[in-house]
PDB file of C-alpha atoms in Angstrom:
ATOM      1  CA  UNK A1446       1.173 -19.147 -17.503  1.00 93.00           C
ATOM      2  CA  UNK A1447      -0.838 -21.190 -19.565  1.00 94.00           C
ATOM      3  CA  UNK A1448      -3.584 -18.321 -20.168  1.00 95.00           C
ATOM      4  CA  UNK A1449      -1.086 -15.902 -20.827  1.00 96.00           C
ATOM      5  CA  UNK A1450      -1.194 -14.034 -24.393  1.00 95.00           C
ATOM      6  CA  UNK A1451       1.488 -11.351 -25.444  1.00 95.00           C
ATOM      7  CA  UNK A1452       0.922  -7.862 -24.763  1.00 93.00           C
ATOM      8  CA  UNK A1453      -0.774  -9.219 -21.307  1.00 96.00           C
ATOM      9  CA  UNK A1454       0.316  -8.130 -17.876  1.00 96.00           C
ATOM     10  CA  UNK A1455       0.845 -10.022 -14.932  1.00 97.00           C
ATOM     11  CA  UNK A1456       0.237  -8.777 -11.562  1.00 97.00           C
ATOM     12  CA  UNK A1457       0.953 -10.918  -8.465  1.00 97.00           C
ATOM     13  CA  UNK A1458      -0.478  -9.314  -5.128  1.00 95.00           C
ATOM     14  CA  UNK A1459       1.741  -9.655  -1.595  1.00 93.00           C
ATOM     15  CA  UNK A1460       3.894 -11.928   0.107  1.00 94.00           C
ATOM     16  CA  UNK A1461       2.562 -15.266  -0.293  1.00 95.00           C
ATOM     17  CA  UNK A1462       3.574 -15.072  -4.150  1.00 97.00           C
ATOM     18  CA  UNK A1463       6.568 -13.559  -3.486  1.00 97.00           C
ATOM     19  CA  UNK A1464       8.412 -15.664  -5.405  1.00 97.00           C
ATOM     20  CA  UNK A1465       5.952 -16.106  -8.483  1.00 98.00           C
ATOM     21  CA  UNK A1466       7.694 -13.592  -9.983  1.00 98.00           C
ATOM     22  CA  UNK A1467      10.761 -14.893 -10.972  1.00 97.00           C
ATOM     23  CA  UNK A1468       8.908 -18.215 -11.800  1.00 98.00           C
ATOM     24  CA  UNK A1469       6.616 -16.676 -14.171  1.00 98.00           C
ATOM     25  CA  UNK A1470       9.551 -14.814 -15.602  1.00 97.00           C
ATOM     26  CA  UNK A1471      11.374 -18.607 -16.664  1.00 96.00           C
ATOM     27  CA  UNK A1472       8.590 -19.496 -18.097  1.00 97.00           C
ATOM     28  CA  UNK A1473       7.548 -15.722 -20.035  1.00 97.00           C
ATOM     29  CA  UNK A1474      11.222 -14.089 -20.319  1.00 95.00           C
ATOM     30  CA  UNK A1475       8.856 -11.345 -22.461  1.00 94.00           C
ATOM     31  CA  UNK A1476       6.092 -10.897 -20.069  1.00 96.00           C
ATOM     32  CA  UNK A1477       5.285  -7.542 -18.376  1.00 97.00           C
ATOM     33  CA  UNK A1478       5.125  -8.605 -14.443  1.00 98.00           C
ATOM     34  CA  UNK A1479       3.778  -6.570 -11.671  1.00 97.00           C
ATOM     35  CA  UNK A1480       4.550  -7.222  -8.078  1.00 98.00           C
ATOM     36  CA  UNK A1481       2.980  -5.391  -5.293  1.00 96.00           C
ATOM     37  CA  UNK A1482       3.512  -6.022  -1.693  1.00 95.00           C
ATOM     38  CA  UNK A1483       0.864  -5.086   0.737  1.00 90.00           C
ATOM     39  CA  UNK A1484       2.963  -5.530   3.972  1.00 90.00           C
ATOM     40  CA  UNK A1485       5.536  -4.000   4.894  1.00 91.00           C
ATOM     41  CA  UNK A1486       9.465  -4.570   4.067  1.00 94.00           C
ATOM     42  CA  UNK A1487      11.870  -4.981   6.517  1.00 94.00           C
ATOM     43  CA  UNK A1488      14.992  -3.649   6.503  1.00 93.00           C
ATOM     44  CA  UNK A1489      18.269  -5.041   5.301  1.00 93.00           C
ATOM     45  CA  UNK A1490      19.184  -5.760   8.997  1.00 94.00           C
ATOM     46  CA  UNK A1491      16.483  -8.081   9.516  1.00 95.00           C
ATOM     47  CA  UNK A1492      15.888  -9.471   6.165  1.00 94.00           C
ATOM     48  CA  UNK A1493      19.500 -10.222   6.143  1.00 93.00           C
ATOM     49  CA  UNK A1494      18.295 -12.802   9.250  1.00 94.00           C
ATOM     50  CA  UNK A1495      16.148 -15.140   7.075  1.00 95.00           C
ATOM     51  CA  UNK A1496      17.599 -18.024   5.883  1.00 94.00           C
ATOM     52  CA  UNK A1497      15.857 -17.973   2.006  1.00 95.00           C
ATOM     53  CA  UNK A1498      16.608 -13.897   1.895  1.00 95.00           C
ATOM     54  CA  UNK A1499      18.495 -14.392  -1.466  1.00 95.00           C
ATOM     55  CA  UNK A1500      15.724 -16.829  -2.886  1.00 96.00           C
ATOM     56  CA  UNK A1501      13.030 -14.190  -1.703  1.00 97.00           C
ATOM     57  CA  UNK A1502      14.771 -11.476  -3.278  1.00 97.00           C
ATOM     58  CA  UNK A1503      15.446 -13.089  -6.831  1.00 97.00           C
ATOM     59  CA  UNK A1504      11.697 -13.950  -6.715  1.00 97.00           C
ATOM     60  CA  UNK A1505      10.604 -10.827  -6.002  1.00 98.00           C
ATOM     61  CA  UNK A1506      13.025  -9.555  -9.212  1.00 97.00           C
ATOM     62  CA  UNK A1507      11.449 -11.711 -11.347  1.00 97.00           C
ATOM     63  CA  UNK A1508       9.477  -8.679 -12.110  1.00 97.00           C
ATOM     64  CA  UNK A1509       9.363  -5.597 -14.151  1.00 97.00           C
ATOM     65  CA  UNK A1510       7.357  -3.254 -11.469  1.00 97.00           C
ATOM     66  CA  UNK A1511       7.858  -3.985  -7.560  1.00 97.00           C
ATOM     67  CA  UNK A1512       5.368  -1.496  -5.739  1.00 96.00           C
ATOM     68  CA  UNK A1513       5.072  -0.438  -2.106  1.00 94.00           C
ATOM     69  CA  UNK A1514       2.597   0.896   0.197  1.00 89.00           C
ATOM     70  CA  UNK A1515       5.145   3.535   1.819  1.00 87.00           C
ATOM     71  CA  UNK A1516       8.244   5.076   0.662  1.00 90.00           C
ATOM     72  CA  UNK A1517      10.204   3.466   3.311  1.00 93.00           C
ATOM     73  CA  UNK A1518       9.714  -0.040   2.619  1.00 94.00           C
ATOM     74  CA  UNK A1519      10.792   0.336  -1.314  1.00 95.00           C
ATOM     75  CA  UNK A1520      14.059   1.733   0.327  1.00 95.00           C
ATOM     76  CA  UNK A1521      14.277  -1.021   2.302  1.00 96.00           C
ATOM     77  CA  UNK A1522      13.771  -3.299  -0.550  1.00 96.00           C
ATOM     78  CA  UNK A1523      15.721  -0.922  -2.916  1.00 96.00           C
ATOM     79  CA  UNK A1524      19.086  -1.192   0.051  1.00 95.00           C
ATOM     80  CA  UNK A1525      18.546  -5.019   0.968  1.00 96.00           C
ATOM     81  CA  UNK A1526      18.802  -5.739  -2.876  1.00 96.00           C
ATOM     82  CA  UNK A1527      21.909  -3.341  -3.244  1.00 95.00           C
ATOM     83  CA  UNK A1528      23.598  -5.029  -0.023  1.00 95.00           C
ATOM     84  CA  UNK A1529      22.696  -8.610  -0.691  1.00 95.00           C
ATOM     85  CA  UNK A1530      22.520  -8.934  -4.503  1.00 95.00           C
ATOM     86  CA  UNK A1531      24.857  -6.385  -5.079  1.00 93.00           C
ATOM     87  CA  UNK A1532      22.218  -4.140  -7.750  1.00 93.00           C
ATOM     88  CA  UNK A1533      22.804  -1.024  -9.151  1.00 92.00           C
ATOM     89  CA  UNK A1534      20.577   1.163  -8.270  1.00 91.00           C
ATOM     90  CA  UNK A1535      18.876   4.647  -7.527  1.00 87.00           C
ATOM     91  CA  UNK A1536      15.657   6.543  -5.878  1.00 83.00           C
ATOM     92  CA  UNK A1537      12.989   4.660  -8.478  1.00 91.00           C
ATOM     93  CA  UNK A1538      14.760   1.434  -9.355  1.00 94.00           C
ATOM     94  CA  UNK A1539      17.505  -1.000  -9.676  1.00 95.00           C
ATOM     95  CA  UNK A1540      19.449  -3.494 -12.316  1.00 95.00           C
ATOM     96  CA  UNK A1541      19.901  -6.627 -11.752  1.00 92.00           C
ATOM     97  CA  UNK A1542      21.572  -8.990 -14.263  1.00 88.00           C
ATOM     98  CA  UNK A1543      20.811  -6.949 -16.874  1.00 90.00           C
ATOM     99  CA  UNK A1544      17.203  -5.963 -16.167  1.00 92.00           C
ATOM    100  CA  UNK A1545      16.131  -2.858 -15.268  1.00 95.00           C
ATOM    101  CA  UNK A1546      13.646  -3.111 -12.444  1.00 97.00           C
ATOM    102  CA  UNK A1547      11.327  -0.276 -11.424  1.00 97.00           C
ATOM    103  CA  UNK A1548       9.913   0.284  -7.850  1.00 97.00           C
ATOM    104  CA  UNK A1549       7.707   2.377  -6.916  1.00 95.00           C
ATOM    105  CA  UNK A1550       5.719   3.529  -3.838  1.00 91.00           C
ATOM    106  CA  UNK A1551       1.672   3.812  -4.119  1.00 85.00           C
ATOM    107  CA  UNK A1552      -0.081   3.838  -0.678  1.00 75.00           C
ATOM    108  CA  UNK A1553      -3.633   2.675  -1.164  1.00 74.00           C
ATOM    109  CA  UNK A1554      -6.276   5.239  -1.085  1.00 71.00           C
ATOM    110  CA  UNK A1555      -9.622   6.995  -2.364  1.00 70.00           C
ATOM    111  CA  UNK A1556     -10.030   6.898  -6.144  1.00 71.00           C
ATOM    112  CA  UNK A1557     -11.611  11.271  -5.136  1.00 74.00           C
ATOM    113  CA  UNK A1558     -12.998  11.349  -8.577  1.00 79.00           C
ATOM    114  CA  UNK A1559     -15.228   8.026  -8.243  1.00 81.00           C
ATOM    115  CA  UNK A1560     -16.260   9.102  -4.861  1.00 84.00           C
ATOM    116  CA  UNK A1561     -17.368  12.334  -6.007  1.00 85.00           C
ATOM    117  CA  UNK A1562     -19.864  10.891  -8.711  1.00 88.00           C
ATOM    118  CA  UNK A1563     -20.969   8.458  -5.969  1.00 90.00           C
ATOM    119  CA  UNK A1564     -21.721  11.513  -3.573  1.00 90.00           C
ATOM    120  CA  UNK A1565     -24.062  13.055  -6.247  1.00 91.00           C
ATOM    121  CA  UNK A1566     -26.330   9.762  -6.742  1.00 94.00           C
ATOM    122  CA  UNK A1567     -29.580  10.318  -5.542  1.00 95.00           C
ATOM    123  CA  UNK A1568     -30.061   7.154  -2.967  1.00 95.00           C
ATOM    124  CA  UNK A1569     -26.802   8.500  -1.566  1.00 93.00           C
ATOM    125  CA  UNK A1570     -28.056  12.413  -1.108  1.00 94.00           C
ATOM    126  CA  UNK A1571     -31.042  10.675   1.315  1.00 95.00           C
ATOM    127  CA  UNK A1572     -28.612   8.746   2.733  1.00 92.00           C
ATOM    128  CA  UNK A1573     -26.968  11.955   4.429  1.00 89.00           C
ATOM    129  CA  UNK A1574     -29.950  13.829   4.515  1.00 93.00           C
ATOM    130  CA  UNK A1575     -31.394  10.752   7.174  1.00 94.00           C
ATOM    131  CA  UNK A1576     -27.770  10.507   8.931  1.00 91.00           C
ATOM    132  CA  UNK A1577     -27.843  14.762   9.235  1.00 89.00           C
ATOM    133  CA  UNK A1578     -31.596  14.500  10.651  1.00 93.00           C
ATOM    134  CA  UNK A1579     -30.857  11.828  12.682  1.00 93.00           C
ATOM    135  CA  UNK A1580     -27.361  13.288  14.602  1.00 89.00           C
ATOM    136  CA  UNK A1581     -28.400  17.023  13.712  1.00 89.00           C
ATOM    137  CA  UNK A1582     -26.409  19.451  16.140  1.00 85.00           C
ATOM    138  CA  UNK A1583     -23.276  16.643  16.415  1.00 85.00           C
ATOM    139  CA  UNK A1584     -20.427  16.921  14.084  1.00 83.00           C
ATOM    140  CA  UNK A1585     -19.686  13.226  13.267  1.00 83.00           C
ATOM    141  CA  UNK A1586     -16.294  11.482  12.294  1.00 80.00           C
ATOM    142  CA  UNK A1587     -16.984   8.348   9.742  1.00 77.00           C
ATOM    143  CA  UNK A1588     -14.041   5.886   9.053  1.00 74.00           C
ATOM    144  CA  UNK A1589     -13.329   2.205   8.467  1.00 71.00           C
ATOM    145  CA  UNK A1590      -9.974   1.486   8.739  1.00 71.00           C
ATOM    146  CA  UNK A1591      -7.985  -1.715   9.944  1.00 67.00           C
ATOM    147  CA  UNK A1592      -5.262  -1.723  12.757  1.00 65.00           C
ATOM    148  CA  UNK A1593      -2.185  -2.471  10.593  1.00 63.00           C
ATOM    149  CA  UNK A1594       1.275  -0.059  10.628  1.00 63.00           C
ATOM    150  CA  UNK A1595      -0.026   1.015   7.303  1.00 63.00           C
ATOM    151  CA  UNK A1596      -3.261   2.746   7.184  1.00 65.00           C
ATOM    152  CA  UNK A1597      -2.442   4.862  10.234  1.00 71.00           C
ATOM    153  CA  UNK A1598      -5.277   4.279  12.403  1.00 76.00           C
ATOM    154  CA  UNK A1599      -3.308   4.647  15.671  1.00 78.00           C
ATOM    155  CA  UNK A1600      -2.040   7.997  14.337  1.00 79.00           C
ATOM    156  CA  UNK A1601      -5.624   9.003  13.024  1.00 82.00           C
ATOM    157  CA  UNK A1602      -6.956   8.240  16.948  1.00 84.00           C
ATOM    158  CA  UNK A1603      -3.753  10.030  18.362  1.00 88.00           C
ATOM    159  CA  UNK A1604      -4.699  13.016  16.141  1.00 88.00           C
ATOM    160  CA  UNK A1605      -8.453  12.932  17.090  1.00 90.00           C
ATOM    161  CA  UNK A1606      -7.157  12.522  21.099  1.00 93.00           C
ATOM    162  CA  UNK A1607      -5.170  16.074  20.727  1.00 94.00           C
ATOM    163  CA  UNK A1608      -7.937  17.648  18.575  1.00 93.00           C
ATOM    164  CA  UNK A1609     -10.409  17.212  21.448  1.00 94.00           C
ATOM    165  CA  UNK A1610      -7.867  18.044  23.921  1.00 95.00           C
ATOM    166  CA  UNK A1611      -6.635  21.306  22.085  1.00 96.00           C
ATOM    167  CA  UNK A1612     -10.796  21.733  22.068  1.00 93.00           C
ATOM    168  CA  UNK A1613     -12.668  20.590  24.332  1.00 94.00           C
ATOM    169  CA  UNK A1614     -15.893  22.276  23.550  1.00 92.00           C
ATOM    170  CA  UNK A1615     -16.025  19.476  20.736  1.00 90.00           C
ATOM    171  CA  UNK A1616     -16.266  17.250  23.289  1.00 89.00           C
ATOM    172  CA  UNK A1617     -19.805  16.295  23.974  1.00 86.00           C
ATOM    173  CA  UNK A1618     -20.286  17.486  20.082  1.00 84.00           C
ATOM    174  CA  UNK A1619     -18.699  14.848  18.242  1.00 82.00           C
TER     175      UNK A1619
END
C-alpha cells in the first residue's frame, strides 16, 4: 500500500492472499486490483461448508479482476457469490455493492510467439540437431508438467496410453 502510486495495478496471486483484496481496497478505494487464483474453486456446496466462506468471499471482491485457471471454477465462484452474497450477476462478472466485478477464465499456457523466436536461436537449433542424432529413428514425446487437476497430466498419459494402444507399431518407437 505504501508503494502504491495512481494509475498502478495491483495483482495478488492465489489463495494465501485471498483476502488482500478487499484489504487493499480500504485502504486504495481507487486502485485497479487483480486477483488470480491458481487452485481450483470449489463449488457452492462445499464452500458453503467453511466457516469464514462470507469473509473469503468479500476478500476475494475486494477486487476489480478475479481470474481462473478453468471455466468451471469462475462459475463456481461466479454461483457461490450469487447464492451466498446474493450478487447480480452474468457469464463474465458480477455486482456487488455497487461494484462491478469482472471474472474471467485464463488457463496458463505457452506464450507460441516467444517460443517460436526461441526455436530459431542458434544454441537452440544444435540443441535439437544433438537430441535428433542422438534418438535418430525414435519419435520422442518432451513434457514437464506437474500432477495437479489443472494441467491435465493424467489426461495427457491417458491419451498417450490409447494412442499406443490404437498403434502399437509406435510402441518400441517412442
Amino acid at each position: 500500500i505504501s508503494m502504491y502510486k495512481t494509475g498502478d495495478t495491483i495483482w495478488i496471486h492465489d489463495y494465501h492472499l485471498m483476502l488482500a483484496p478487499a484489504m487493499i481496497r480500504d485502504a486504495l478505494p481507487q486502485a485497479k486490483i487483480g486477483f488470480f487464483l491458481h487452485v481450483s474453486f470449489p463449488s457452492s456446496e462445499v464452500f458453503r461448508c467453511f466457516a469464514q466462506r462470507e469473509h473469503i468471499l468479500k476478500g476475494i471482491l475486494g477486487a476489480n479482476y478475479v481470474g481462473f485457471q478453468t471455466k468451471e471454477y469462475a462459475r463456481h465462484f461466479l454461483q457461490t457469490s450469487s447464492r451466498l452474497l446474493m450478487t447480480d450477476l452474468n457469464e463474465a462478472e458480477l455486482k456487488y455493492k455497487g461494484k462491478v466485478v469482472s471474472v474471467k477464465h485464463t488457463p496458463v499456457g505457452i506464450d507460441l510467439f516467444n517460443l517460436d523466436g526461441q526455436l530459431r536461436q542458434e544454441r537452440v537449433l544444435q540443441w535439437r540437431q544433438l537430441i535428433r542424432a542422438k534418438w535418430k529413428g525414435k519419435r520422442l514425446i518432451v513434457s514437464r508438467d506437474q500432477f495437479d487437476r489443472v494441467r491435465g497430466l493424467k489426461k495427457k498419459m491417458l491419451a498417450y496410453e490409447r494412442f499406443l494402444r490404437e498403434n502399437p507399431e509406435y510402441i518400441q518407437k517412442i
